[in-house]
Amino acid sequence: MTEMKLIAFEVRPDEMDDIKRLAKKWGVEVATTMEVPSFDNVRLVEGSVGVSTLGMGQLNRELLTAWANVGVKYVSTRTVGYDHIDLAAAHDLGIRVCNANYAPNGVAEFTIMMIIMSLRNYKQAIARARVNDFALAGLEGRELKDLTVGVMGTGRIGQKVIELLSVFGCEIIAYDHFEKPGVAKLATYVSKEELFERSDVITLHLPAFDSTYHIIDADAISSMKDGVVLVNCARGELVDLSALVDGIETEKIGAIAMDTVEGEKGVAHLDRRTDIIANRDLFYLMQFRNVIITQHMAFYTDAAVASMVECGIEGIVRMAQSDERYTTEL
Ligand code: COI
């Protein structure tokens, strides 16, 4: 029997050992490329029945159709989020799709770090220390025990954030369209409006859907507490960047920490040091002392990477082996 052929896009060097191990384990041939999937590299997919991706390419109807035409039947995204995939188009084309389900710990821990870095003015502190400025003026922080934290989105990551936050003694309020039974032990569900009004810190853990697009916009910000801290380790599209610029300039917003930003595709995970990048709001925001922007790296731990690769390869193999719905099939 000939080996099933897959291709994995957006492969980083640190994924290679796991890819090789899993290819051997499942008896499949896995071609790899660092390229982001696009209409321009459909040729790379020829001969592969399954494609694994990482989220920086847009798997729209046009691209999925091209892949289906060259024989692709299975797609796995090595990410939890799947907003980059047109699932309706995949279903129409008979392409089965699954995502990753790595543990929420890495993103949740990163979120706590972002909250505390913001509350303790850490960006400014570290910049000053680098030039031997050890003055305290302007660096006074706030303690979580005195604050109310609003967690928007109580899926696995939101719930883990709530669990970790619970040791700090803050009041935790939460918002989600679908309330989860376990959350009530540590947090109180409130309406979105009440969360905006009462939170000193707001952390986002919602998926990017049409219904959550720009859930943080100018109106939402105007209803928040003065000095609110906004943290986004979920998806850039949840937040209107230009509203953030106004919020920072007027000092309505006390601090922003974002691991994901609107318009990050083509920037996130890439070394663009020598390029001209047109994204005024993002680069304008970055220069403020109270704005932290990271590389979309909250997920990036050894444990998560191993799990992502496993989900990516095993997901395709399992879908190919059975007509039954796979655990993480979308
Ligand atoms: C996800 O798993 O949803 C992520 O955000 C990870 C990243 C590699 C796109």
mmCIF file of C-alpha atoms and ligand atoms in Angstrom:
data_model
loop_
_atom_site.group_PDB
_atom_site.id
_atom_site.type_symbol
_atom_site.label_atom_id
_atom_site.label_comp_id
_atom_site.label_asym_id
_atom_site.label_seq_id
_atom_site.Cartn_x
_atom_site.Cartn_y
_atom_site.Cartn_z
ATOM 1 C CA MET A 1 0.000 0.000 0.000
ATOM 2 C CA THR A 2 1.379 3.442 -0.881
ATOM 3 C CA GLU A 3 1.895 5.878 1.974
ATOM 4 C CA MET A 4 -0.642 8.636 2.426
ATOM 5 C CA LYS A 5 0.917 11.990 1.538
ATOM 6 C CA LEU A 6 0.375 15.163 3.527
ATOM 7 C CA ILE A 7 1.869 18.600 3.340
ATOM 8 C CA ALA A 8 2.388 20.870 6.322
ATOM 9 C CA PHE A 9 2.583 24.634 5.693
ATOM 10 C CA GLU A 10 4.060 27.329 7.955
ATOM 11 C CA VAL A 11 6.411 24.816 9.568
ATOM 12 C CA ARG A 12 8.974 26.268 11.942
ATOM 13 C CA PRO A 13 12.270 24.451 12.581
ATOM 14 C CA ASP A 14 11.178 23.628 16.133
ATOM 15 C CA GLU A 15 8.248 21.591 14.786
ATOM 16 C CA MET A 16 10.392 19.366 12.594
ATOM 17 C CA ASP A 17 11.358 16.673 15.134
ATOM 18 C CA ASP A 18 7.751 16.162 16.153
ATOM 19 C CA ILE A 19 6.634 16.074 12.515
ATOM 20 C CA LYS A 20 9.216 13.403 11.671
ATOM 21 C CA ARG A 21 8.308 11.345 14.738
ATOM 22 C CA LEU A 22 4.598 11.478 13.975
ATOM 23 C CA ALA A 23 5.061 10.746 10.280
ATOM 24 C CA LYS A 24 6.891 7.581 11.314
ATOM 25 C CA LYS A 25 4.341 6.701 13.980
ATOM 26 C CA TRP A 26 1.397 6.991 11.571
ATOM 27 C CA GLY A 27 3.200 5.663 8.490
ATOM 28 C CA VAL A 28 2.542 8.777 6.409
ATOM 29 C CA GLU A 29 4.775 10.930 4.237
ATOM 30 C CA VAL A 30 4.762 14.557 5.359
ATOM 31 C CA ALA A 31 6.259 17.217 3.103
ATOM 32 C CA THR A 32 6.984 20.476 4.894
ATOM 33 C CA THR A 33 7.321 24.086 3.856
ATOM 34 C CA MET A 34 7.753 27.364 5.700
ATOM 35 C CA GLU A 35 5.494 29.035 3.158
ATOM 36 C CA VAL A 36 2.103 30.351 4.187
ATOM 37 C CA PRO A 37 -0.643 28.689 2.120
ATOM 38 C CA SER A 38 -1.987 30.856 -0.679
ATOM 39 C CA PHE A 39 -3.324 30.636 -4.196
ATOM 40 C CA ASP A 40 0.261 31.165 -5.448
ATOM 41 C CA ASN A 41 1.554 27.908 -3.956
ATOM 42 C CA VAL A 42 -1.267 25.491 -4.802
ATOM 43 C CA ARG A 43 1.327 23.499 -6.768
ATOM 44 C CA LEU A 44 2.948 22.458 -3.471
ATOM 45 C CA VAL A 45 -0.244 20.675 -2.517
ATOM 46 C CA GLU A 46 -0.441 18.484 -5.617
ATOM 47 C CA GLY A 47 -0.293 14.805 -4.652
ATOM 48 C CA SER A 48 -1.262 15.408 -1.010
ATOM 49 C CA VAL A 49 -4.564 14.210 0.359
ATOM 50 C CA GLY A 50 -4.193 16.213 3.548
ATOM 51 C CA VAL A 51 -2.923 19.713 4.318
ATOM 52 C CA SER A 52 -1.899 21.057 7.704
ATOM 53 C CA THR A 53 -1.681 24.801 8.325
ATOM 54 C CA LEU A 54 -0.954 27.184 11.169
ATOM 55 C CA GLY A 55 -3.280 30.131 10.791
ATOM 56 C CA MET A 56 -1.447 32.932 8.994
ATOM 57 C CA GLY A 57 -2.908 32.050 5.588
ATOM 58 C CA GLN A 58 -6.521 32.640 4.644
ATOM 59 C CA LEU A 59 -8.152 29.356 3.634
ATOM 60 C CA ASN A 60 -10.962 30.956 1.653
ATOM 61 C CA ARG A 61 -13.323 29.345 -0.853
ATOM 62 C CA GLU A 62 -11.027 30.102 -3.779
ATOM 63 C CA LEU A 63 -8.025 28.414 -2.187
ATOM 64 C CA LEU A 64 -9.987 25.462 -0.813
ATOM 65 C CA THR A 65 -11.526 24.914 -4.241
ATOM 66 C CA ALA A 66 -8.080 24.868 -5.807
ATOM 67 C CA TRP A 67 -6.919 22.370 -3.188
ATOM 68 C CA ALA A 68 -10.017 20.190 -3.689
ATOM 69 C CA ASN A 69 -9.303 20.198 -7.422
ATOM 70 C CA VAL A 70 -5.864 18.702 -6.814
ATOM 71 C CA GLY A 71 -7.250 15.997 -4.515
ATOM 72 C CA VAL A 72 -7.176 17.448 -0.987
ATOM 73 C CA LYS A 73 -9.738 15.795 1.276
ATOM 74 C CA TYR A 74 -8.532 16.706 4.764
ATOM 75 C CA VAL A 75 -7.267 19.908 6.347
ATOM 76 C CA SER A 76 -5.931 20.291 9.865
ATOM 77 C CA THR A 77 -5.050 23.578 11.443
ATOM 78 C CA ARG A 78 -2.423 23.266 14.157
ATOM 79 C CA THR A 79 -4.222 26.110 15.953
ATOM 80 C CA VAL A 80 -7.173 26.262 18.289
ATOM 81 C CA GLY A 81 -8.652 29.249 16.438
ATOM 82 C CA TYR A 82 -10.114 28.528 13.021
ATOM 83 C CA ASP A 83 -11.304 31.948 11.887
ATOM 84 C CA HIS A 84 -8.879 31.712 8.945
ATOM 85 C CA ILE A 85 -10.851 28.831 7.417
ATOM 86 C CA ASP A 86 -14.047 29.153 5.410
ATOM 87 C CA LEU A 87 -15.712 26.111 6.970
ATOM 88 C CA ALA A 88 -18.866 26.419 4.868
ATOM 89 C CA ALA A 89 -16.739 26.272 1.713
ATOM 90 C CA ALA A 90 -14.808 23.276 3.054
ATOM 91 C CA HIS A 91 -18.048 21.441 3.816
ATOM 92 C CA ASP A 92 -19.458 22.287 0.354
ATOM 93 C CA LEU A 93 -16.267 20.905 -1.197
ATOM 94 C CA GLY A 94 -16.327 17.741 0.934
ATOM 95 C CA ILE A 95 -13.079 18.687 2.694
ATOM 96 C CA ARG A 96 -13.028 17.584 6.335
ATOM 97 C CA VAL A 97 -11.345 20.015 8.726
ATOM 98 C CA CYS A 98 -10.066 19.662 12.281
ATOM 99 C CA ASN A 99 -8.284 21.990 14.669
ATOM 100 C CA ALA A 100 -5.862 21.639 17.588
ATOM 101 C CA ASN A 101 -6.785 21.332 21.247
ATOM 102 C CA TYR A 102 -3.547 21.985 23.090
ATOM 103 C CA ALA A 103 -3.869 22.707 26.801
ATOM 104 C CA PRO A 104 -4.884 26.274 27.737
ATOM 105 C CA ASN A 105 -2.116 26.713 30.320
ATOM 106 C CA GLY A 106 0.445 28.476 28.126
ATOM 107 C CA VAL A 107 -1.927 31.162 26.868
ATOM 108 C CA ALA A 108 -3.499 31.585 30.297
ATOM 109 C CA GLU A 109 -0.122 32.021 32.015
ATOM 110 C CA PHE A 110 0.963 34.507 29.344
ATOM 111 C CA THR A 111 -2.259 36.442 29.933
ATOM 112 C CA ILE A 112 -1.571 36.702 33.662
ATOM 113 C CA MET A 113 1.929 37.962 32.822
ATOM 114 C CA MET A 114 0.470 40.620 30.484
ATOM 115 C CA ILE A 115 -2.007 41.745 33.159
ATOM 116 C CA ILE A 116 0.688 42.081 35.799
ATOM 117 C CA MET A 117 3.192 43.724 33.430
ATOM 118 C CA SER A 118 0.538 46.317 32.637
ATOM 119 C CA LEU A 119 -0.473 46.902 36.242
ATOM 120 C CA ARG A 120 3.173 47.327 37.309
ATOM 121 C CA ASN A 121 4.259 49.601 34.429
ATOM 122 C CA TYR A 122 6.831 47.012 33.499
ATOM 123 C CA LYS A 123 7.459 48.171 29.931
ATOM 124 C CA GLN A 124 8.567 51.565 31.188
ATOM 125 C CA ALA A 125 10.516 50.098 34.108
ATOM 126 C CA ILE A 126 12.548 47.810 31.879
ATOM 127 C CA ALA A 127 13.215 50.548 29.320
ATOM 128 C CA ARG A 128 14.453 52.878 32.050
ATOM 129 C CA ALA A 129 16.656 50.283 33.742
ATOM 130 C CA ARG A 130 18.369 49.687 30.415
ATOM 131 C CA VAL A 131 19.685 53.257 30.499
ATOM 132 C CA ASN A 132 20.550 53.235 34.210
ATOM 133 C CA ASP A 133 17.431 55.174 35.162
ATOM 134 C CA PHE A 134 16.391 53.561 38.419
ATOM 135 C CA ALA A 135 13.979 56.274 39.546
ATOM 136 C CA LEU A 136 10.577 55.216 40.837
ATOM 137 C CA ALA A 137 8.588 58.249 39.745
ATOM 138 C CA GLY A 138 5.691 57.260 37.546
ATOM 139 C CA LEU A 139 6.093 53.541 38.151
ATOM 140 C CA GLU A 140 3.660 53.028 41.023
ATOM 141 C CA GLY A 141 1.485 50.025 40.275
ATOM 142 C CA ARG A 142 -1.765 48.503 41.401
ATOM 143 C CA GLU A 143 -2.421 45.183 43.163
ATOM 144 C CA LEU A 144 -4.851 42.650 41.793
ATOM 145 C CA LYS A 145 -6.457 42.098 45.209
ATOM 146 C CA ASP A 146 -7.907 45.629 44.971
ATOM 147 C CA LEU A 147 -9.259 45.200 41.457
ATOM 148 C CA THR A 148 -12.087 43.690 39.462
ATOM 149 C CA VAL A 149 -11.039 41.643 36.462
ATOM 150 C CA GLY A 150 -13.507 41.028 33.644
ATOM 151 C CA VAL A 151 -12.908 37.878 31.620
ATOM 152 C CA MET A 152 -14.635 37.917 28.245
ATOM 153 C CA GLY A 153 -15.012 34.403 26.911
ATOM 154 C CA THR A 154 -15.060 31.402 29.211
ATOM 155 C CA GLY A 155 -13.929 28.564 26.970
ATOM 156 C CA ARG A 156 -10.940 26.496 28.049
ATOM 157 C CA ILE A 157 -8.526 29.450 28.030
ATOM 158 C CA GLY A 158 -10.901 31.874 29.763
ATOM 159 C CA GLN A 159 -11.627 29.290 32.434
ATOM 160 C CA LYS A 160 -7.926 28.649 33.034
ATOM 161 C CA VAL A 161 -7.325 32.404 33.312
ATOM 162 C CA ILE A 162 -10.108 32.597 35.909
ATOM 163 C CA GLU A 163 -8.564 29.705 37.851
ATOM 164 C CA LEU A 164 -5.115 31.340 37.852
ATOM 165 C CA LEU A 165 -6.536 34.755 38.726
ATOM 166 C CA SER A 166 -8.410 33.333 41.677
ATOM 167 C CA VAL A 167 -5.234 33.112 43.779
ATOM 168 C CA PHE A 168 -4.647 36.868 43.531
ATOM 169 C CA GLY A 169 -7.773 37.804 45.512
ATOM 170 C CA CYS A 170 -9.323 39.987 42.815
ATOM 171 C CA GLU A 171 -13.022 40.032 42.109
ATOM 172 C CA ILE A 172 -13.588 38.098 38.893
ATOM 173 C CA ILE A 173 -16.556 38.758 36.654
ATOM 174 C CA ALA A 174 -17.129 36.991 33.370
ATOM 175 C CA TYR A 175 -19.099 37.338 30.168
ATOM 176 C CA ASP A 176 -19.938 34.660 27.639
ATOM 177 C CA HIS A 177 -22.821 33.978 25.296
ATOM 178 C CA PHE A 178 -22.907 30.436 26.668
ATOM 179 C CA GLU A 179 -22.381 30.295 30.422
ATOM 180 C CA LYS A 180 -20.306 27.309 31.607
ATOM 181 C CA PRO A 181 -21.340 25.502 34.807
ATOM 182 C CA GLY A 182 -17.848 25.270 36.401
ATOM 183 C CA VAL A 183 -17.163 29.009 36.197
ATOM 184 C CA ALA A 184 -19.630 30.069 38.912
ATOM 185 C CA LYS A 185 -17.342 28.738 41.662
ATOM 186 C CA LEU A 186 -14.720 31.411 41.009
ATOM 187 C CA ALA A 187 -16.384 34.133 38.942
ATOM 188 C CA THR A 188 -19.754 35.803 38.534
ATOM 189 C CA TYR A 189 -21.321 35.972 35.109
ATOM 190 C CA VAL A 190 -22.544 39.454 34.195
ATOM 191 C CA SER A 191 -23.765 41.121 31.024
ATOM 192 C CA LYS A 192 -21.222 42.533 28.603
ATOM 193 C CA GLU A 193 -22.340 46.041 29.561
ATOM 194 C CA GLU A 194 -21.869 45.397 33.282
ATOM 195 C CA LEU A 195 -18.453 43.867 32.650
ATOM 196 C CA PHE A 196 -17.400 46.984 30.721
ATOM 197 C CA GLU A 197 -18.687 49.268 33.500
ATOM 198 C CA ARG A 198 -17.182 47.417 36.466
ATOM 199 C CA SER A 199 -13.850 46.013 35.337
ATOM 200 C CA ASP A 200 -10.471 47.548 36.140
ATOM 201 C CA VAL A 201 -8.868 44.961 33.868
ATOM 202 C CA ILE A 202 -10.566 43.352 30.861
ATOM 203 C CA THR A 203 -9.042 40.273 29.276
ATOM 204 C CA LEU A 204 -10.352 38.812 26.025
ATOM 205 C CA HIS A 205 -10.656 35.094 25.363
ATOM 206 C CA LEU A 206 -13.338 35.031 22.693
ATOM 207 C CA PRO A 207 -13.085 33.466 19.246
ATOM 208 C CA ALA A 208 -13.158 35.720 16.175
ATOM 209 C CA PHE A 209 -16.676 35.383 14.781
ATOM 210 C CA ASP A 210 -18.824 37.916 12.918
ATOM 211 C CA SER A 211 -20.659 38.391 16.226
ATOM 212 C CA THR A 212 -17.464 39.241 18.132
ATOM 213 C CA TYR A 213 -15.834 41.458 15.464
ATOM 214 C CA HIS A 214 -14.776 44.742 17.151
ATOM 215 C CA ILE A 215 -16.585 43.801 20.346
ATOM 216 C CA ILE A 216 -14.199 46.355 21.838
ATOM 217 C CA ASP A 217 -14.986 49.508 19.868
ATOM 218 C CA ALA A 218 -15.267 53.211 20.693
ATOM 219 C CA ASP A 219 -18.697 52.797 22.335
ATOM 220 C CA ALA A 220 -17.520 49.898 24.462
ATOM 221 C CA ILE A 221 -14.424 51.815 25.554
ATOM 222 C CA SER A 222 -16.457 54.897 26.462
ATOM 223 C CA SER A 223 -18.555 52.760 28.825
ATOM 224 C CA MET A 224 -15.469 51.400 30.628
ATOM 225 C CA LYS A 225 -13.839 52.677 33.817
ATOM 226 C CA ASP A 226 -11.252 55.417 33.436
ATOM 227 C CA GLY A 227 -7.794 53.844 33.423
ATOM 228 C CA VAL A 228 -9.046 50.424 32.333
ATOM 229 C CA VAL A 229 -6.379 47.876 31.386
ATOM 230 C CA LEU A 230 -7.172 45.921 28.201
ATOM 231 C CA VAL A 231 -5.488 42.610 27.466
ATOM 232 C CA ASN A 232 -5.934 40.662 24.240
ATOM 233 C CA CYS A 233 -4.288 37.262 23.867
ATOM 234 C CA ALA A 234 -7.124 35.964 21.677
ATOM 235 C CA ARG A 235 -7.706 37.487 18.235
ATOM 236 C CA GLY A 236 -6.881 40.946 16.891
ATOM 237 C CA GLU A 237 -10.244 41.321 15.169
ATOM 238 C CA LEU A 238 -11.997 41.554 18.531
ATOM 239 C CA VAL A 239 -10.656 45.073 18.980
ATOM 240 C CA ASP A 240 -10.954 48.197 16.863
ATOM 241 C CA LEU A 241 -7.363 49.480 16.732
ATOM 242 C CA SER A 242 -8.297 53.067 15.951
ATOM 243 C CA ALA A 243 -10.606 53.138 18.983
ATOM 244 C CA LEU A 244 -7.629 52.002 21.056
ATOM 245 C CA VAL A 245 -5.556 54.885 19.720
ATOM 246 C CA ASP A 246 -8.232 57.359 20.866
ATOM 247 C CA GLY A 247 -8.534 55.566 24.197
ATOM 248 C CA ILE A 248 -4.803 55.816 24.870
ATOM 249 C CA GLU A 249 -4.485 59.406 23.671
ATOM 250 C CA THR A 250 -7.336 60.570 25.880
ATOM 251 C CA GLU A 251 -5.997 58.456 28.774
ATOM 252 C CA LYS A 252 -9.365 56.751 29.081
ATOM 253 C CA ILE A 253 -7.409 53.512 28.728
ATOM 254 C CA GLY A 254 -4.715 53.035 31.374
ATOM 255 C CA ALA A 255 -2.777 50.324 29.565
ATOM 256 C CA ILE A 256 -3.029 47.876 26.694
ATOM 257 C CA ALA A 257 -1.291 44.528 26.337
ATOM 258 C CA MET A 258 -1.897 42.701 23.097
ATOM 259 C CA ASP A 259 -0.415 39.487 21.820
ATOM 260 C CA THR A 260 -2.734 39.583 18.834
ATOM 261 C CA VAL A 261 -3.574 42.624 16.762
ATOM 262 C CA GLU A 262 -5.814 43.418 13.869
ATOM 263 C CA GLY A 263 -3.811 43.276 10.628
ATOM 264 C CA GLU A 264 -1.084 41.040 12.058
ATOM 265 C CA LYS A 265 -1.096 38.649 9.117
ATOM 266 C CA GLY A 266 2.091 39.193 7.164
ATOM 267 C CA VAL A 267 3.764 40.574 10.281
ATOM 268 C CA ALA A 268 3.253 38.121 13.146
ATOM 269 C CA HIS A 269 5.968 35.445 13.416
ATOM 270 C CA LEU A 270 8.094 37.135 10.735
ATOM 271 C CA ASP A 271 11.299 39.152 10.883
ATOM 272 C CA ARG A 272 10.253 42.340 9.063
ATOM 273 C CA ARG A 273 13.057 44.549 10.438
ATOM 274 C CA THR A 274 14.151 45.900 7.080
ATOM 275 C CA ASP A 275 10.692 46.325 5.587
ATOM 276 C CA ILE A 276 8.334 49.253 5.427
ATOM 277 C CA ILE A 277 5.132 48.140 7.109
ATOM 278 C CA ALA A 278 1.924 50.051 6.504
ATOM 279 C CA ASN A 279 -0.117 49.763 9.668
ATOM 280 C CA ARG A 280 -0.223 53.225 11.198
ATOM 281 C CA ASP A 281 -2.438 52.511 14.167
ATOM 282 C CA LEU A 282 -0.411 49.512 15.287
ATOM 283 C CA PHE A 283 2.976 51.203 15.023
ATOM 284 C CA TYR A 284 1.695 54.437 16.529
ATOM 285 C CA LEU A 285 0.264 52.523 19.488
ATOM 286 C CA MET A 286 3.485 50.602 20.017
ATOM 287 C CA GLN A 287 5.462 53.662 21.046
ATOM 288 C CA PHE A 288 3.379 54.438 24.147
ATOM 289 C CA ARG A 289 4.898 53.619 27.527
ATOM 290 C CA ASN A 290 1.706 51.825 28.530
ATOM 291 C CA VAL A 291 1.191 49.685 25.425
ATOM 292 C CA ILE A 292 2.758 46.244 25.185
ATOM 293 C CA ILE A 293 2.613 44.347 21.908
ATOM 294 C CA THR A 294 4.041 40.849 21.510
ATOM 295 C CA GLN A 295 4.529 38.479 18.594
ATOM 296 C CA HIS A 296 1.345 36.357 18.847
ATOM 297 C CA MET A 297 3.390 34.067 21.052
ATOM 298 C CA ALA A 298 1.117 33.360 24.016
ATOM 299 C CA PHE A 299 0.636 29.836 22.673
ATOM 300 C CA TYR A 300 4.357 29.244 22.175
ATOM 301 C CA THR A 301 5.541 26.669 24.720
ATOM 302 C CA ASP A 302 7.215 23.301 24.244
ATOM 303 C CA ALA A 303 4.106 21.481 25.471
ATOM 304 C CA ALA A 304 1.767 23.365 23.143
ATOM 305 C CA VAL A 305 4.015 22.944 20.093
ATOM 306 C CA ALA A 306 4.214 19.173 20.587
ATOM 307 C CA SER A 307 0.455 18.988 20.951
ATOM 308 C CA MET A 308 -0.192 21.244 17.944
ATOM 309 C CA VAL A 309 1.915 19.052 15.672
ATOM 310 C CA GLU A 310 0.292 15.936 17.040
ATOM 311 C CA CYS A 311 -3.190 17.339 16.403
ATOM 312 C CA GLY A 312 -2.099 18.422 12.931
ATOM 313 C CA ILE A 313 -0.823 15.033 11.771
ATOM 314 C CA GLU A 314 -2.996 12.693 13.821
ATOM 315 C CA GLY A 315 -6.118 14.662 12.949
ATOM 316 C CA ILE A 316 -5.646 14.095 9.233
ATOM 317 C CA VAL A 317 -4.782 10.420 9.680
ATOM 318 C CA ARG A 318 -7.818 9.779 11.889
ATOM 319 C CA MET A 319 -10.193 11.574 9.557
ATOM 320 C CA ALA A 320 -8.814 9.561 6.634
ATOM 321 C CA GLN A 321 -9.221 6.312 8.573
ATOM 322 C CA SER A 322 -12.844 6.732 9.554
ATOM 323 C CA ASP A 323 -16.062 8.346 8.389
ATOM 324 C CA GLU A 324 -16.945 8.959 11.997
ATOM 325 C CA ARG A 325 -16.595 12.493 13.230
ATOM 326 C CA TYR A 326 -13.117 13.085 14.690
ATOM 327 C CA THR A 327 -12.864 14.624 18.200
ATOM 328 C CA THR A 328 -11.697 18.019 17.001
ATOM 329 C CA GLU A 329 -13.462 17.992 13.640
ATOM 330 C CA LEU A 330 -15.096 21.313 12.827
HETATM 331 C C1 COI B 1 -4.242 29.396 18.077
HETATM 332 O O1 COI B 1 -3.923 28.233 18.372
HETATM 333 O O2 COI B 1 -5.434 29.691 17.870
HETATM 334 C C2 COI B 1 -3.218 30.434 17.993
HETATM 335 O O3 COI B 1 -3.546 31.578 18.131
HETATM 336 C C3 COI B 1 -1.813 30.007 17.695
HETATM 337 C C4 COI B 1 -1.088 30.712 16.575
HETATM 338 C C5 COI B 1 0.025 29.843 16.049
HETATM 339 C C6 COI B 1 -1.932 31.200 15.435
#
